[in-house]
Coordinates of C-alpha atoms in Angstrom, one line a residue:
M35 CA 0.0 0.0 0.0
K36 CA 1.2 3.5 -0.8
V37 CA 0.8 6.0 2.0
V38 CA 0.4 9.7 1.3
L39 CA 0.9 12.2 4.2
A40 CA -0.6 15.6 3.7
E41 CA -0.1 18.6 6.0
K42 CA -3.8 19.2 6.7
P43 CA -7.2 17.4 6.3
S44 CA -8.4 19.7 3.5
V45 CA -5.4 18.9 1.3
A46 CA -5.7 15.2 2.1
R47 CA -9.3 15.3 0.9
D48 CA -8.3 17.0 -2.4
I49 CA -5.6 14.4 -3.0
A50 CA -7.7 11.5 -2.1
R51 CA -10.5 12.6 -4.5
V52 CA -8.1 12.9 -7.4
I53 CA -6.4 9.5 -6.8
E54 CA -9.7 7.9 -6.0
A55 CA -9.0 6.9 -2.5
K56 CA -12.7 7.1 -1.7
T57 CA -13.2 5.0 1.5
R58 CA -13.1 7.1 4.7
H59 CA -11.6 5.7 7.8
D60 CA -10.8 7.2 11.1
G61 CA -7.8 9.5 10.3
Y62 CA -7.3 8.5 6.7
F63 CA -8.8 7.8 3.2
E64 CA -8.2 4.5 1.4
G65 CA -8.7 3.2 -2.1
N66 CA -7.0 2.4 -5.5
G67 CA -3.9 1.2 -3.7
Y68 CA -3.4 4.4 -1.6
Q69 CA -3.9 5.4 2.0
V70 CA -4.1 9.2 2.4
T71 CA -3.6 10.6 5.9
W72 CA -2.9 14.0 7.3
S73 CA -1.2 16.1 10.0
F74 CA -2.6 19.1 11.7
G75 CA 0.4 21.3 10.8
H76 CA 3.2 20.8 13.4
L77 CA 2.7 17.8 15.6
F78 CA 6.1 18.1 17.3
S79 CA 7.9 20.8 19.1
L80 CA 11.4 21.0 20.6
Q81 CA 11.6 19.9 24.2
E82 CA 11.9 22.5 27.0
P83 CA 15.2 22.8 28.9
A84 CA 14.0 20.9 32.0
A85 CA 13.6 17.8 29.8
Y86 CA 17.3 17.8 29.3
D87 CA 18.3 18.7 32.9
S88 CA 15.9 19.1 35.8
N89 CA 18.2 21.9 37.2
L90 CA 17.3 24.0 34.2
K91 CA 13.7 24.4 35.3
R92 CA 14.8 27.3 37.5
W93 CA 15.6 30.5 35.6
S94 CA 19.1 31.6 36.4
L95 CA 21.8 33.6 34.6
S96 CA 24.4 31.0 35.7
T97 CA 22.8 28.3 33.5
L98 CA 22.9 30.4 30.3
P99 CA 23.4 29.8 27.5
I100 CA 21.4 26.6 27.2
I101 CA 22.3 24.7 24.0
P102 CA 21.5 21.0 24.0
D103 CA 24.1 18.6 22.5
Q104 CA 21.2 16.9 20.7
F105 CA 17.8 18.5 20.3
Q106 CA 14.9 16.3 21.2
L107 CA 11.3 16.4 20.0
T108 CA 8.1 16.1 22.0
L109 CA 4.6 15.5 20.8
I110 CA 2.3 18.5 21.2
Q111 CA 0.0 17.9 24.2
N112 CA -3.4 17.4 22.6
D113 CA -5.5 14.3 22.6
G114 CA -6.5 14.8 18.9
V115 CA -2.9 15.2 17.9
A116 CA -1.8 12.1 19.8
K117 CA -4.6 10.0 18.2
Q118 CA -3.8 11.2 14.7
F119 CA -0.1 10.7 15.1
N120 CA -0.7 7.1 16.2
T121 CA -2.7 6.6 13.0
I122 CA 0.0 8.1 10.9
K123 CA 2.7 6.0 12.6
K124 CA 0.8 2.8 12.0
L125 CA 0.2 3.6 8.4
L126 CA 3.8 4.6 7.7
R127 CA 5.3 1.5 9.4
Q128 CA 3.1 -0.8 7.3
A129 CA 3.5 1.1 4.0
K130 CA 5.3 -0.3 1.0
D131 CA 5.8 3.2 -0.5
I132 CA 5.7 6.5 1.3
I133 CA 4.8 9.9 -0.3
C134 CA 5.4 13.2 1.4
A135 CA 2.6 15.6 0.4
T136 CA 3.0 18.3 3.0
D137 CA 3.2 21.9 1.8
A138 CA 6.0 22.4 -0.8
G139 CA 8.3 24.6 1.3
R140 CA 10.6 24.7 4.3
E141 CA 8.0 24.4 7.0
G142 CA 6.1 21.6 5.1
E143 CA 9.4 19.7 4.8
L144 CA 10.1 20.1 8.6
I145 CA 6.6 18.9 9.5
F146 CA 7.0 15.7 7.5
R147 CA 10.6 14.9 8.5
Y148 CA 9.8 15.3 12.3
I149 CA 6.8 12.9 11.9
Y150 CA 8.9 10.5 9.8
Q151 CA 11.6 10.5 12.5
M152 CA 9.3 10.0 15.4
A153 CA 7.3 7.3 13.6
G154 CA 10.6 5.3 13.5
C155 CA 10.9 5.5 9.7
E156 CA 14.0 7.6 9.5
G157 CA 16.4 6.1 6.9
R158 CA 13.6 4.6 4.8
P159 CA 13.3 6.0 1.3
F160 CA 10.3 8.1 0.4
Q161 CA 9.0 10.2 -2.5
R162 CA 8.1 13.9 -2.6
L163 CA 4.8 15.2 -4.1
W164 CA 5.8 18.8 -5.0
L165 CA 2.6 20.9 -5.4
S166 CA 2.4 24.6 -6.2
S167 CA -1.4 24.4 -6.9
L168 CA -4.2 22.2 -5.6
T169 CA -6.2 21.9 -8.9
E170 CA -6.9 18.4 -10.1
E171 CA -4.6 18.9 -13.1
A172 CA -1.7 20.0 -10.8
I173 CA -2.2 17.1 -8.4
R174 CA -2.3 14.5 -11.3
S175 CA 0.8 16.1 -12.9
A176 CA 2.7 16.0 -9.5
F177 CA 1.9 12.3 -9.1
Q178 CA 3.3 11.6 -12.5
N179 CA 6.5 13.5 -11.6
L180 CA 7.2 12.2 -8.1
R181 CA 10.7 13.1 -6.9
S182 CA 13.1 11.4 -4.5
G183 CA 12.6 12.7 -1.0
R184 CA 16.3 12.9 -0.4
Q185 CA 16.5 15.6 -3.1
Y186 CA 15.1 17.9 -0.4
D187 CA 17.6 17.1 2.4
P188 CA 19.1 20.6 2.2
L189 CA 15.6 22.1 2.5
F190 CA 15.0 20.1 5.7
A191 CA 18.5 21.1 7.0
A192 CA 17.6 24.8 6.5
A193 CA 14.2 24.3 8.2
R194 CA 15.7 22.4 11.2
C195 CA 18.5 25.0 11.5
R196 CA 15.9 27.8 11.7
H197 CA 13.7 25.9 14.2
Q198 CA 16.6 25.3 16.5
S199 CA 18.0 28.8 16.2
D200 CA 14.6 30.1 17.2
W201 CA 14.7 27.9 20.3
I202 CA 18.3 29.0 21.2
V203 CA 17.8 32.7 20.7
G204 CA 14.2 32.9 22.1
L205 CA 14.7 30.8 25.1
N206 CA 18.1 32.1 26.2
G207 CA 17.2 35.7 25.4
T208 CA 13.9 35.6 27.2
R209 CA 15.4 34.0 30.3
N210 CA 18.3 36.5 30.3
F211 CA 16.3 39.7 30.0
T212 CA 13.5 38.4 32.4
V213 CA 16.0 37.6 35.1
R214 CA 17.9 40.8 34.6
Y215 CA 15.1 43.3 34.2
G216 CA 11.9 41.5 35.2
G217 CA 12.2 42.7 38.8
S218 CA 10.8 40.9 41.9
E219 CA 7.6 40.2 40.0
R220 CA 9.5 38.5 37.3
I221 CA 7.7 40.3 34.5
L222 CA 8.3 38.3 31.3
W223 CA 10.6 39.9 28.7
S224 CA 9.9 38.0 25.6
V225 CA 12.7 37.8 23.1
G226 CA 12.7 36.2 19.6
R227 CA 15.0 35.8 16.7
V228 CA 12.4 37.6 14.4
Q229 CA 10.1 39.3 16.8
T230 CA 12.7 41.4 18.6
P231 CA 14.4 43.1 15.6
V232 CA 11.0 43.7 14.0
L233 CA 9.7 45.2 17.3
A234 CA 12.9 47.4 17.4
I235 CA 12.2 48.7 13.9
I236 CA 8.6 49.6 14.9
V237 CA 9.7 51.3 18.1
N238 CA 12.4 53.3 16.4
R239 CA 10.0 54.5 13.7
D240 CA 7.4 55.4 16.4
D241 CA 10.1 57.4 18.2
Q242 CA 11.0 59.2 15.0
I243 CA 7.3 60.1 14.4
R244 CA 6.9 61.1 18.1
N245 CA 10.0 63.3 18.1
F246 CA 9.4 64.9 14.7
Q247 CA 9.5 68.7 15.0
P248 CA 7.5 70.3 12.1
E249 CA 9.0 73.5 10.7
P250 CA 6.9 75.8 8.5
F251 CA 8.1 76.7 5.0
W252 CA 6.9 78.6 2.0
E253 CA 7.1 77.9 -1.7
L254 CA 6.6 80.3 -4.6
M255 CA 4.2 79.1 -7.4
T256 CA 2.2 80.6 -10.3
T257 CA -0.5 79.3 -12.6
Y258 CA -0.4 79.8 -16.4
R259 CA -3.0 78.3 -18.7
K260 CA -4.3 76.0 -15.9
V261 CA -0.7 74.7 -15.3
T262 CA 1.0 75.3 -12.0
F263 CA 4.7 76.2 -12.1
K264 CA 6.9 76.1 -9.1
Y265 CA 10.0 78.1 -8.3
K266 CA 13.0 75.8 -8.7
G267 CA 15.1 77.3 -5.9
N268 CA 15.1 76.1 -2.3
R269 CA 12.0 76.4 0.0
F270 CA 11.8 79.6 2.0
S271 CA 12.1 79.3 5.8
K272 CA 10.7 82.9 6.2
E273 CA 7.6 84.2 4.6
E274 CA 9.1 87.6 4.0
E275 CA 11.8 86.1 1.8
A276 CA 9.1 84.5 -0.4
Q277 CA 7.1 87.7 -0.5
K278 CA 10.1 89.6 -1.6
L279 CA 10.8 87.4 -4.6
K280 CA 7.1 87.3 -5.4
G281 CA 7.1 91.1 -5.5
Q282 CA 10.0 91.1 -7.9
A283 CA 8.2 88.7 -10.3
E284 CA 4.8 90.4 -10.2
G285 CA 3.9 92.7 -13.1
H286 CA 6.2 91.0 -15.6
L287 CA 5.1 88.9 -18.5
F288 CA 5.3 85.1 -18.1
K289 CA 7.3 83.5 -20.9
V290 CA 7.8 79.9 -21.6
L291 CA 11.4 79.9 -23.0
K292 CA 11.8 76.1 -23.6
V293 CA 9.9 72.9 -23.5
N294 CA 11.7 69.6 -23.2
G295 CA 10.0 66.3 -24.0
K296 CA 11.2 62.8 -24.2
R297 CA 9.9 59.4 -25.0
Q298 CA 10.2 56.9 -22.2
S299 CA 9.6 53.2 -22.1
L300 CA 8.7 51.5 -18.8
N301 CA 9.0 47.8 -18.2
P302 CA 5.8 46.1 -16.8
P303 CA 6.0 45.2 -13.1
L304 CA 7.4 41.9 -12.1
L305 CA 5.0 39.1 -11.1
Y306 CA 4.1 38.9 -7.5
D307 CA 5.9 37.1 -4.8
L308 CA 4.4 37.2 -1.3
T309 CA 6.2 40.3 -0.1
S310 CA 5.3 42.4 -3.2
L311 CA 1.7 41.2 -3.0
Q312 CA 1.5 42.2 0.7
R313 CA 2.9 45.6 -0.1
D314 CA 0.5 46.3 -2.9
M315 CA -2.5 45.1 -0.9
N316 CA -1.5 47.4 1.9
Q317 CA -1.1 50.4 -0.4
R318 CA -4.4 49.8 -2.3
Y319 CA -6.7 48.4 0.4
G320 CA -5.0 48.9 3.7
F321 CA -4.6 45.1 4.4
S322 CA -2.0 44.0 6.8
A323 CA 0.7 41.5 5.8
A324 CA -1.1 38.8 7.9
Q325 CA -4.5 39.6 6.3
T326 CA -3.0 39.3 2.8
L327 CA -1.3 36.0 3.6
E328 CA -4.5 34.6 5.1
L329 CA -6.5 35.6 2.0
A330 CA -3.8 34.2 -0.4
Q331 CA -3.6 30.9 1.6
S332 CA -7.4 30.6 1.4
L333 CA -7.4 31.2 -2.4
Y334 CA -4.6 28.6 -2.7
E335 CA -6.6 26.0 -0.7
N336 CA -9.6 26.8 -2.9
K337 CA -7.5 26.1 -6.0
L338 CA -7.7 29.7 -7.3
L339 CA -4.1 30.7 -6.7
T340 CA -0.7 29.0 -6.8
Y341 CA 1.4 28.5 -3.7
P342 CA 1.6 31.9 -1.9
R343 CA 4.6 31.5 0.4
T344 CA 7.1 32.2 -2.4
D345 CA 10.0 34.6 -2.7
S346 CA 10.3 34.3 -6.5
Q347 CA 8.8 36.7 -9.0
Y348 CA 9.4 34.5 -12.0
L349 CA 8.0 31.5 -13.8
S350 CA 9.9 28.5 -15.2
N351 CA 10.1 27.7 -18.9
D352 CA 7.8 24.7 -18.5
M353 CA 5.0 27.0 -17.3
K354 CA 4.4 28.9 -20.5
S355 CA 1.6 26.7 -21.7
D356 CA 0.0 26.5 -18.3
T357 CA 0.0 30.3 -18.1
A358 CA -1.7 30.7 -21.5
E359 CA -4.3 28.1 -20.5
A360 CA -5.0 29.8 -17.2
L361 CA -5.7 33.1 -19.1
R362 CA -8.0 31.3 -21.5
K363 CA -10.0 29.9 -18.5
L364 CA -10.2 33.4 -16.9
K365 CA -11.4 35.1 -20.1
P366 CA -15.0 35.2 -18.9
L367 CA -13.9 37.3 -16.0
K368 CA -11.7 39.8 -17.9
E369 CA -13.0 39.6 -21.5
K370 CA -11.7 43.0 -22.6
E371 CA -8.2 42.6 -21.2
I372 CA -7.5 39.0 -22.2
S373 CA -9.1 39.4 -25.7
A374 CA -6.3 41.9 -26.4
L375 CA -3.7 39.2 -26.0
D376 CA -2.6 36.6 -28.5
L377 CA -2.6 33.6 -26.2
N378 CA -0.8 31.5 -28.8
K379 CA 2.1 34.0 -28.9
L380 CA 2.5 35.4 -25.5
G381 CA 5.5 37.7 -25.1
F382 CA 7.5 35.8 -22.5
N383 CA 10.8 37.5 -21.7
A384 CA 13.4 37.3 -19.0
R385 CA 11.3 39.5 -16.7
I386 CA 8.7 36.8 -16.6
V387 CA 10.4 33.5 -17.3
N388 CA 13.8 32.8 -15.7
D389 CA 14.6 29.2 -14.5
K390 CA 17.6 30.5 -12.5
K391 CA 15.4 32.6 -10.3
V392 CA 12.8 29.9 -9.5
T393 CA 13.9 27.8 -6.6
D394 CA 11.3 26.1 -4.4
H395 CA 8.4 27.9 -6.0
H396 CA 7.5 30.2 -8.9
A397 CA 5.7 33.5 -8.7
I398 CA 2.1 33.8 -7.5
I399 CA -0.3 33.4 -10.4
P400 CA -4.0 32.4 -10.8
T401 CA -4.6 28.8 -11.6
G402 CA -7.3 29.5 -14.1
R403 CA -10.1 28.1 -12.1
L404 CA -13.1 30.3 -12.1
P405 CA -14.2 31.4 -8.6
K406 CA -17.8 30.7 -7.7
G407 CA -20.1 33.7 -7.0
I408 CA -17.9 36.3 -8.8
S409 CA -19.5 37.8 -11.9
P410 CA -17.6 38.9 -15.0
Q411 CA -15.7 42.2 -14.8
A412 CA -15.9 42.0 -11.0

């Protein structure tokens, strides 16, 4: 039996439907030679310091830094998590072939490898289902192009390194600052590898805004034929200086001595990665980064968008036909715009297609699936 492990139940359902594993069991689907089970995201966390040494339960500067010789994992304390892990472990141990179908990225790789290790399967070969979209076509194509799981060992190493560094920085930093500055009440000073520098940036910016001292200034302008012209010199810090120059100019004819014009070509913007999408959504609609990610993830899970957690703004060469097909399918929504394109001869250039700049994932693009409940030209 081939066992497929997805990252969450909704993805497992999509995969099971496509590969016709139609029989529902407690914790997995089965059929057509497959068993499809799922995680609930992370099932394991790194153990707390006291698990390595009971003396570390007490917070003290003398015990810092705490860096385990070998990090150990612990199952997240939740009855549902424990039950599902037991199901996963049983299926993996009995499997003839194992397919990792967690999210195609660093965190997805970490989730699978931790489960694989704690299920006692470490060392066994497995295959990787690499999905950037959850459409039926994408799932079928991914199953036809399964990759060796060991191909992603560097991705797992990067994920594990980040996870462990978060533990080291966060745990040691939090204990250090809390003991030093928490006072007799031991007020918690939370420190994190990412949260602390981000918080520092926000605080510094707030300080700049709070301490900003506005200074009045004056500018000299005139209107001619409904066009506003501005004096090219420096701004005036005193009104009387501006009034003096204004008085010198008044009463004289306004002459346009020279008009310069030039033709300029602008490149179209790059495709979206997550950061550029978050920036545009904030500027246009005021969405926070978290809101944009949540919406993009929802669109991905509803098969309307490709994988959103990407840092690439390019497509690979093999996606040219997929891109054209997606535009064909979306034509009812944007009839005017897409009709202006020759979908048989799309102008792919290096600003759109660049294999060297596509690593784990390509840019965020629509899958071509028409959303329900949205009318054309919406």
